[in-house]
mmCIF file of C-alpha atoms in Angstrom:
data_model
loop_
_atom_site.group_PDB
_atom_site.id
_atom_site.type_symbol
_atom_site.label_atom_id
_atom_site.label_comp_id
_atom_site.label_asym_id
_atom_site.label_seq_id
_atom_site.Cartn_x
_atom_site.Cartn_y
_atom_site.Cartn_z
ATOM 1 C CA MET A 1 -28.604 10.531 10.776
ATOM 2 C CA SER A 2 -26.622 13.738 10.466
ATOM 3 C CA GLY A 3 -22.825 13.725 10.086
ATOM 4 C CA GLY A 4 -22.432 17.090 11.819
ATOM 5 C CA GLY A 5 -20.575 17.328 15.101
ATOM 6 C CA THR A 6 -21.328 19.190 18.298
ATOM 7 C CA ASN A 7 -20.225 22.726 19.133
ATOM 8 C CA LEU A 8 -18.655 21.755 22.441
ATOM 9 C CA VAL A 9 -15.286 23.362 23.142
ATOM 10 C CA GLY A 10 -12.405 20.921 22.703
ATOM 11 C CA LYS A 11 -14.427 18.541 20.562
ATOM 12 C CA ARG A 12 -13.658 17.828 16.904
ATOM 13 C CA LYS A 13 -16.254 19.108 14.479
ATOM 14 C CA TYR A 14 -17.155 16.741 11.634
ATOM 15 C CA ALA A 15 -18.824 18.593 8.772
ATOM 16 C CA ASN A 16 -19.346 15.470 6.666
ATOM 17 C CA TYR A 17 -18.255 11.909 6.057
ATOM 18 C CA TYR A 18 -15.418 10.750 3.832
ATOM 19 C CA SER A 19 -15.969 9.091 0.484
ATOM 20 C CA GLY A 20 -13.584 7.237 -1.800
ATOM 21 C CA THR A 21 -12.785 10.483 -3.626
ATOM 22 C CA ASP A 22 -11.396 12.011 -0.408
ATOM 23 C CA ILE A 23 -8.718 9.343 0.042
ATOM 24 C CA ARG A 24 -5.133 9.169 -1.225
ATOM 25 C CA ILE A 25 -3.179 5.898 -1.021
ATOM 26 C CA TYR A 26 0.603 5.822 -0.767
ATOM 27 C CA PHE A 27 3.026 2.921 -0.988
ATOM 28 C CA GLY A 28 5.885 4.238 1.090
ATOM 29 C CA ASP A 29 5.934 7.894 0.067
ATOM 30 C CA LYS A 30 4.678 7.317 -3.485
ATOM 31 C CA TRP A 31 1.081 8.145 -4.339
ATOM 32 C CA VAL A 32 -0.401 5.233 -6.329
ATOM 33 C CA ASP A 33 -3.059 7.132 -8.235
ATOM 34 C CA GLU A 34 -4.451 4.129 -10.142
ATOM 35 C CA ILE A 35 -5.768 2.294 -7.066
ATOM 36 C CA VAL A 36 -9.555 2.341 -7.320
ATOM 37 C CA GLU A 37 -10.437 0.016 -4.422
ATOM 38 C CA ILE A 38 -8.782 -1.080 -1.212
ATOM 39 C CA GLU A 39 -10.116 -3.074 1.712
ATOM 40 C CA TRP A 40 -8.526 -4.592 4.772
ATOM 41 C CA SER A 41 -9.504 -6.358 7.964
ATOM 42 C CA MET A 42 -7.685 -7.186 11.171
ATOM 43 C CA GLN A 43 -8.506 -10.331 13.143
ATOM 44 C CA GLU A 44 -7.169 -11.039 16.631
ATOM 45 C CA GLN A 45 -7.520 -14.459 18.247
ATOM 46 C CA VAL A 46 -9.586 -14.166 21.422
ATOM 47 C CA ALA A 47 -10.740 -17.308 23.274
ATOM 48 C CA PRO A 48 -13.074 -17.438 26.284
ATOM 49 C CA ILE A 49 -11.952 -19.239 29.449
ATOM 50 C CA PHE A 50 -14.655 -20.826 31.575
ATOM 51 C CA GLY A 51 -14.217 -21.654 35.238
ATOM 52 C CA PHE A 52 -15.756 -24.687 36.903
ATOM 53 C CA SER A 53 -19.581 -24.508 36.711
ATOM 54 C CA SER A 54 -19.423 -21.137 34.929
ATOM 55 C CA TYR A 55 -22.178 -20.480 32.414
ATOM 56 C CA THR A 56 -20.436 -17.378 31.109
ATOM 57 C CA TRP A 57 -16.708 -16.948 30.545
ATOM 58 C CA ASP A 58 -14.606 -15.600 33.368
ATOM 59 C CA ARG A 59 -11.525 -14.509 31.430
ATOM 60 C CA VAL A 60 -10.348 -14.274 27.852
ATOM 61 C CA ALA A 61 -7.074 -15.503 26.406
ATOM 62 C CA ARG A 62 -5.655 -13.302 23.685
ATOM 63 C CA GLY A 63 -3.485 -14.652 20.902
ATOM 64 C CA ASN A 64 -1.951 -13.495 17.641
ATOM 65 C CA ARG A 65 -3.489 -11.184 15.079
ATOM 66 C CA ILE A 66 -3.185 -10.756 11.332
ATOM 67 C CA VAL A 67 -4.199 -8.133 8.793
ATOM 68 C CA GLN A 68 -5.584 -9.273 5.440
ATOM 69 C CA GLY A 69 -6.810 -7.228 2.534
ATOM 70 C CA SER A 70 -6.812 -6.482 -1.165
ATOM 71 C CA PHE A 71 -6.572 -3.555 -3.538
ATOM 72 C CA SER A 72 -7.518 -3.062 -7.169
ATOM 73 C CA ILE A 73 -5.512 -1.149 -9.786
ATOM 74 C CA ASN A 74 -6.732 -0.100 -13.227
ATOM 75 C CA PHE A 75 -4.561 -1.955 -15.721
ATOM 76 C CA LYS A 76 -2.319 0.402 -17.709
ATOM 77 C CA GLU A 77 0.951 -1.377 -18.466
ATOM 78 C CA ALA A 78 2.468 -4.805 -17.984
ATOM 79 C CA GLY A 79 4.667 -4.654 -14.899
ATOM 80 C CA TYR A 80 3.017 -1.473 -13.558
ATOM 81 C CA LEU A 81 3.043 -2.545 -9.931
ATOM 82 C CA GLN A 82 6.466 -4.162 -10.314
ATOM 83 C CA THR A 83 7.972 -0.799 -11.258
ATOM 84 C CA ILE A 84 6.554 0.625 -8.035
ATOM 85 C CA MET A 85 8.036 -2.263 -6.048
ATOM 86 C CA ASN A 86 11.409 -1.728 -7.724
ATOM 87 C CA SER A 87 11.282 1.950 -6.822
ATOM 88 C CA LEU A 88 10.489 1.114 -3.191
ATOM 89 C CA SER A 89 13.342 -1.409 -3.123
ATOM 90 C CA SER A 90 15.798 1.268 -4.218
ATOM 91 C CA GLN A 91 14.906 3.287 -1.092
ATOM 92 C CA MET A 92 15.103 0.341 1.310
ATOM 93 C CA THR A 93 18.861 -0.105 1.438
ATOM 94 C CA SER A 94 18.698 -0.078 5.237
ATOM 95 C CA GLU A 95 16.013 -0.335 7.871
ATOM 96 C CA ASP A 96 16.191 3.375 8.702
ATOM 97 C CA VAL A 97 15.515 4.429 5.089
ATOM 98 C CA TRP A 98 11.957 3.147 4.832
ATOM 99 C CA PHE A 99 9.864 6.213 4.292
ATOM 100 C CA ASN A 100 11.160 9.559 3.096
ATOM 101 C CA PRO A 101 9.400 12.297 5.111
ATOM 102 C CA SER A 102 11.283 15.043 3.250
ATOM 103 C CA GLY A 103 9.982 13.735 -0.056
ATOM 104 C CA PHE A 104 6.454 13.211 1.275
ATOM 105 C CA ASN A 105 5.115 16.767 1.102
ATOM 106 C CA LEU A 106 1.408 16.927 0.428
ATOM 107 C CA GLY A 107 1.537 20.635 -0.157
ATOM 108 C CA LYS A 108 4.245 20.810 -2.822
ATOM 109 C CA ASP A 109 5.958 18.517 -5.272
ATOM 110 C CA SER A 110 9.720 17.983 -5.458
ATOM 111 C CA SER A 111 10.141 20.941 -7.825
ATOM 112 C CA GLY A 112 8.685 23.309 -5.242
ATOM 113 C CA GLY A 113 5.567 24.169 -7.201
ATOM 114 C CA GLY A 114 2.186 22.561 -7.521
ATOM 115 C CA ASN A 115 0.475 19.898 -5.491
ATOM 116 C CA LYS A 116 2.092 16.483 -5.209
ATOM 117 C CA GLN A 117 -1.348 14.910 -4.965
ATOM 118 C CA LYS A 118 -1.741 15.744 -8.674
ATOM 119 C CA THR A 119 1.525 14.043 -9.619
ATOM 120 C CA SER A 120 1.072 10.603 -11.179
ATOM 121 C CA VAL A 121 3.192 7.667 -10.124
ATOM 122 C CA GLU A 122 4.722 7.602 -13.622
ATOM 123 C CA LYS A 123 6.331 10.997 -12.956
ATOM 124 C CA LEU A 124 7.521 9.974 -9.511
ATOM 125 C CA ILE A 125 9.270 6.835 -10.766
ATOM 126 C CA LYS A 126 12.221 7.558 -13.026
ATOM 127 C CA ASN A 127 12.321 5.734 -16.356
ATOM 128 C CA PHE A 128 8.819 4.324 -15.817
ATOM 129 C CA ALA A 129 8.177 3.962 -19.556
ATOM 130 C CA ASP A 130 11.457 2.110 -20.091
ATOM 131 C CA LEU A 131 10.718 -0.278 -17.234
ATOM 132 C CA ALA A 132 7.176 -0.972 -18.423
ATOM 133 C CA ASP A 133 8.352 -1.534 -22.006
ATOM 134 C CA GLY A 134 11.066 -3.826 -20.691
ATOM 135 C CA TYR A 135 8.557 -6.152 -19.031
ATOM 136 C CA GLU A 136 6.426 -6.229 -22.160
ATOM 137 C CA ASN A 137 9.441 -7.006 -24.370
ATOM 138 C CA ALA A 138 10.534 -9.740 -21.973
ATOM 139 C CA ILE A 139 7.177 -11.468 -22.361
ATOM 140 C CA TRP A 140 7.662 -11.546 -26.140
ATOM 141 C CA GLY A 141 11.207 -12.793 -25.747
ATOM 142 C CA SER A 142 12.901 -9.668 -27.050
ATOM 143 C CA THR A 143 16.628 -9.533 -26.303
ATOM 144 C CA SER A 144 16.478 -5.763 -25.997
ATOM 145 C CA SER A 145 15.493 -5.962 -22.329
ATOM 146 C CA LYS A 146 17.998 -8.199 -20.574
ATOM 147 C CA GLU A 147 17.097 -6.934 -17.084
ATOM 148 C CA SER A 148 13.399 -7.747 -17.508
ATOM 149 C CA ILE A 149 14.211 -11.178 -18.942
ATOM 150 C CA LYS A 150 16.421 -11.759 -15.904
ATOM 151 C CA THR A 151 13.481 -10.850 -13.656
ATOM 152 C CA LEU A 152 11.109 -13.267 -15.398
ATOM 153 C CA GLU A 153 13.675 -16.081 -15.331
ATOM 154 C CA ALA A 154 14.396 -15.479 -11.623
ATOM 155 C CA ARG A 155 10.736 -16.071 -10.759
ATOM 156 C CA LYS A 156 11.226 -19.767 -11.509
ATOM 157 C CA LYS A 157 13.352 -20.118 -8.375
ATOM 158 C CA ASP A 158 12.380 -17.145 -6.272
ATOM 159 C CA SER A 159 9.476 -15.044 -4.998
ATOM 160 C CA PHE A 160 7.103 -13.768 -7.670
ATOM 161 C CA PHE A 161 6.798 -10.265 -6.234
ATOM 162 C CA ASN A 162 10.206 -9.755 -4.570
ATOM 163 C CA SER A 163 12.815 -11.734 -6.455
ATOM 164 C CA VAL A 164 16.183 -11.263 -4.792
ATOM 165 C CA GLN A 165 17.949 -13.089 -7.612
ATOM 166 C CA ALA A 166 16.726 -10.562 -10.141
ATOM 167 C CA ASN A 167 17.284 -7.538 -7.911
ATOM 168 C CA PRO A 168 19.414 -7.844 -4.719
ATOM 169 C CA GLN A 169 17.853 -4.610 -3.451
ATOM 170 C CA ASN A 170 14.593 -6.499 -2.996
ATOM 171 C CA LYS A 171 15.933 -8.228 0.130
ATOM 172 C CA ALA A 172 14.698 -5.596 2.586
ATOM 173 C CA LEU A 173 11.323 -5.447 0.844
ATOM 174 C CA LYS A 174 11.077 -9.248 0.851
ATOM 175 C CA ASP A 175 11.963 -9.528 4.550
ATOM 176 C CA HIS A 176 9.910 -6.641 5.925
ATOM 177 C CA GLY A 177 7.266 -5.823 3.334
ATOM 178 C CA PHE A 178 6.256 -2.218 2.708
ATOM 179 C CA ASN A 179 3.965 0.263 4.401
ATOM 180 C CA ILE A 180 0.711 1.682 3.018
ATOM 181 C CA LEU A 181 -0.465 5.117 4.103
ATOM 182 C CA LEU A 182 -4.065 6.234 3.614
ATOM 183 C CA THR A 183 -4.885 9.920 3.946
ATOM 184 C CA PHE A 184 -8.434 11.176 4.392
ATOM 185 C CA GLY A 185 -9.573 14.641 3.365
ATOM 186 C CA ASN A 186 -7.595 17.872 3.219
ATOM 187 C CA THR A 187 -7.302 20.846 5.517
ATOM 188 C CA GLY A 188 -5.858 24.297 5.036
ATOM 189 C CA ASP A 189 -4.355 24.353 8.530
ATOM 190 C CA ALA A 190 -1.084 26.279 8.064
ATOM 191 C CA SER A 191 0.514 24.577 11.071
ATOM 192 C CA ARG A 192 0.142 21.195 9.337
ATOM 193 C CA GLY A 193 1.164 22.356 5.876
ATOM 194 C CA ALA A 194 -0.974 23.257 2.900
ATOM 195 C CA ALA A 195 -3.384 20.567 1.767
ATOM 196 C CA SER A 196 -2.370 18.236 4.586
ATOM 197 C CA PRO A 197 -4.728 15.346 5.404
ATOM 198 C CA ILE A 198 -7.313 15.676 8.143
ATOM 199 C CA THR A 199 -6.614 12.160 9.385
ATOM 200 C CA THR A 200 -4.524 9.187 8.311
ATOM 201 C CA GLN A 201 -4.299 5.430 8.730
ATOM 202 C CA SER A 202 -1.407 3.088 8.034
ATOM 203 C CA ILE A 203 -1.012 -0.586 7.174
ATOM 204 C CA VAL A 204 2.494 -1.777 8.045
ATOM 205 C CA GLY A 205 4.566 -4.754 6.962
ATOM 206 C CA VAL A 206 2.516 -5.440 3.822
ATOM 207 C CA GLN A 207 3.379 -8.620 1.902
ATOM 208 C CA LEU A 208 1.679 -9.304 -1.443
ATOM 209 C CA THR A 209 0.179 -12.795 -1.631
ATOM 210 C CA GLY A 210 -1.616 -12.963 -4.973
ATOM 211 C CA VAL A 211 -2.853 -11.211 -8.087
ATOM 212 C CA SER A 212 -5.797 -11.708 -10.415
ATOM 213 C CA GLN A 213 -7.055 -9.844 -13.471
ATOM 214 C CA ARG A 214 -10.703 -9.091 -14.027
ATOM 215 C CA ILE A 215 -12.010 -8.579 -17.583
ATOM 216 C CA ASP A 216 -15.644 -8.161 -18.594
ATOM 217 C CA PRO A 217 -17.542 -6.812 -21.628
ATOM 218 C CA SER A 218 -19.273 -4.026 -19.686
ATOM 219 C CA GLY A 219 -16.852 -1.326 -20.806
ATOM 220 C CA ASN A 220 -15.374 -0.883 -17.338
ATOM 221 C CA PRO A 221 -11.572 -0.566 -17.104
ATOM 222 C CA ILE A 222 -9.642 -3.821 -16.783
ATOM 223 C CA ALA A 223 -8.616 -4.279 -13.167
ATOM 224 C CA GLU A 224 -5.781 -6.130 -11.473
ATOM 225 C CA VAL A 225 -6.677 -7.254 -7.952
ATOM 226 C CA TYR A 226 -3.857 -7.865 -5.480
ATOM 227 C CA THR A 227 -4.281 -9.633 -2.141
ATOM 228 C CA PHE A 228 -1.987 -9.057 0.814
ATOM 229 C CA ILE A 229 -1.295 -9.767 4.450
ATOM 230 C CA ALA A 230 0.244 -7.290 6.886
ATOM 231 C CA LYS A 231 1.579 -7.189 10.424
ATOM 232 C CA ASP A 232 -0.495 -4.414 11.893
ATOM 233 C CA VAL A 233 -2.591 -1.326 11.331
ATOM 234 C CA SER A 234 -2.000 2.198 12.595
ATOM 235 C CA GLY A 235 1.735 1.566 12.908
ATOM 236 C CA ASN A 236 4.680 3.881 12.289
ATOM 237 C CA VAL A 237 5.243 4.159 8.525
ATOM 238 C CA ASN A 238 8.822 5.329 9.069
ATOM 239 C CA GLN A 239 9.914 1.955 10.435
ATOM 240 C CA ALA A 240 10.593 -1.460 8.973
ATOM 241 C CA TYR A 241 8.468 -4.288 10.392
#
């Protein structure tokens, strides 16, 4: 079956389908380049209501809905995702500072040159190497990383992913979660900015629920798989949920 569209006026023309290589995934306004897989599903409770002597339902009652999913990151450093969470927490000092549209420019990076889609998350997060080394030193019990040791100790009495005791700035992230933006394809439409996505989807109010590590002798990269729940899909990524 062909992926081409029609030539009717006013209709979108689809030259091809998207593949995994056409997608960019952002946590807030930070491109997480090491995500290799992501999947999500939304389930809404819908129950049929049958009237007296009805063989088929007459009405439906609609209830709550929930989004569930997972994503996989190639393992690079201990505390890799935690550094991203810490960076998001630093932006979430209030509910109106949730997503930085001025910093999210697909056409150019913050220096005004080049494409931000080619910028790794390590360059976007200040002191990434120091943070990653801190978590590794904390695991070995080194006293050279007091902040990371504080984070590990706080997990005994607080959330694993969003410890408020270790970092008070995590409160907004813990209460509301964060937003994931998926962009599909690129277009050269000048009115939308250079290299802007053709279409986008969002997952809002994401809360991490678990993590697992997958190791095998096949030679494939070691992967960390994170599971999550979320409030909704196709929501406004500028808002807290």
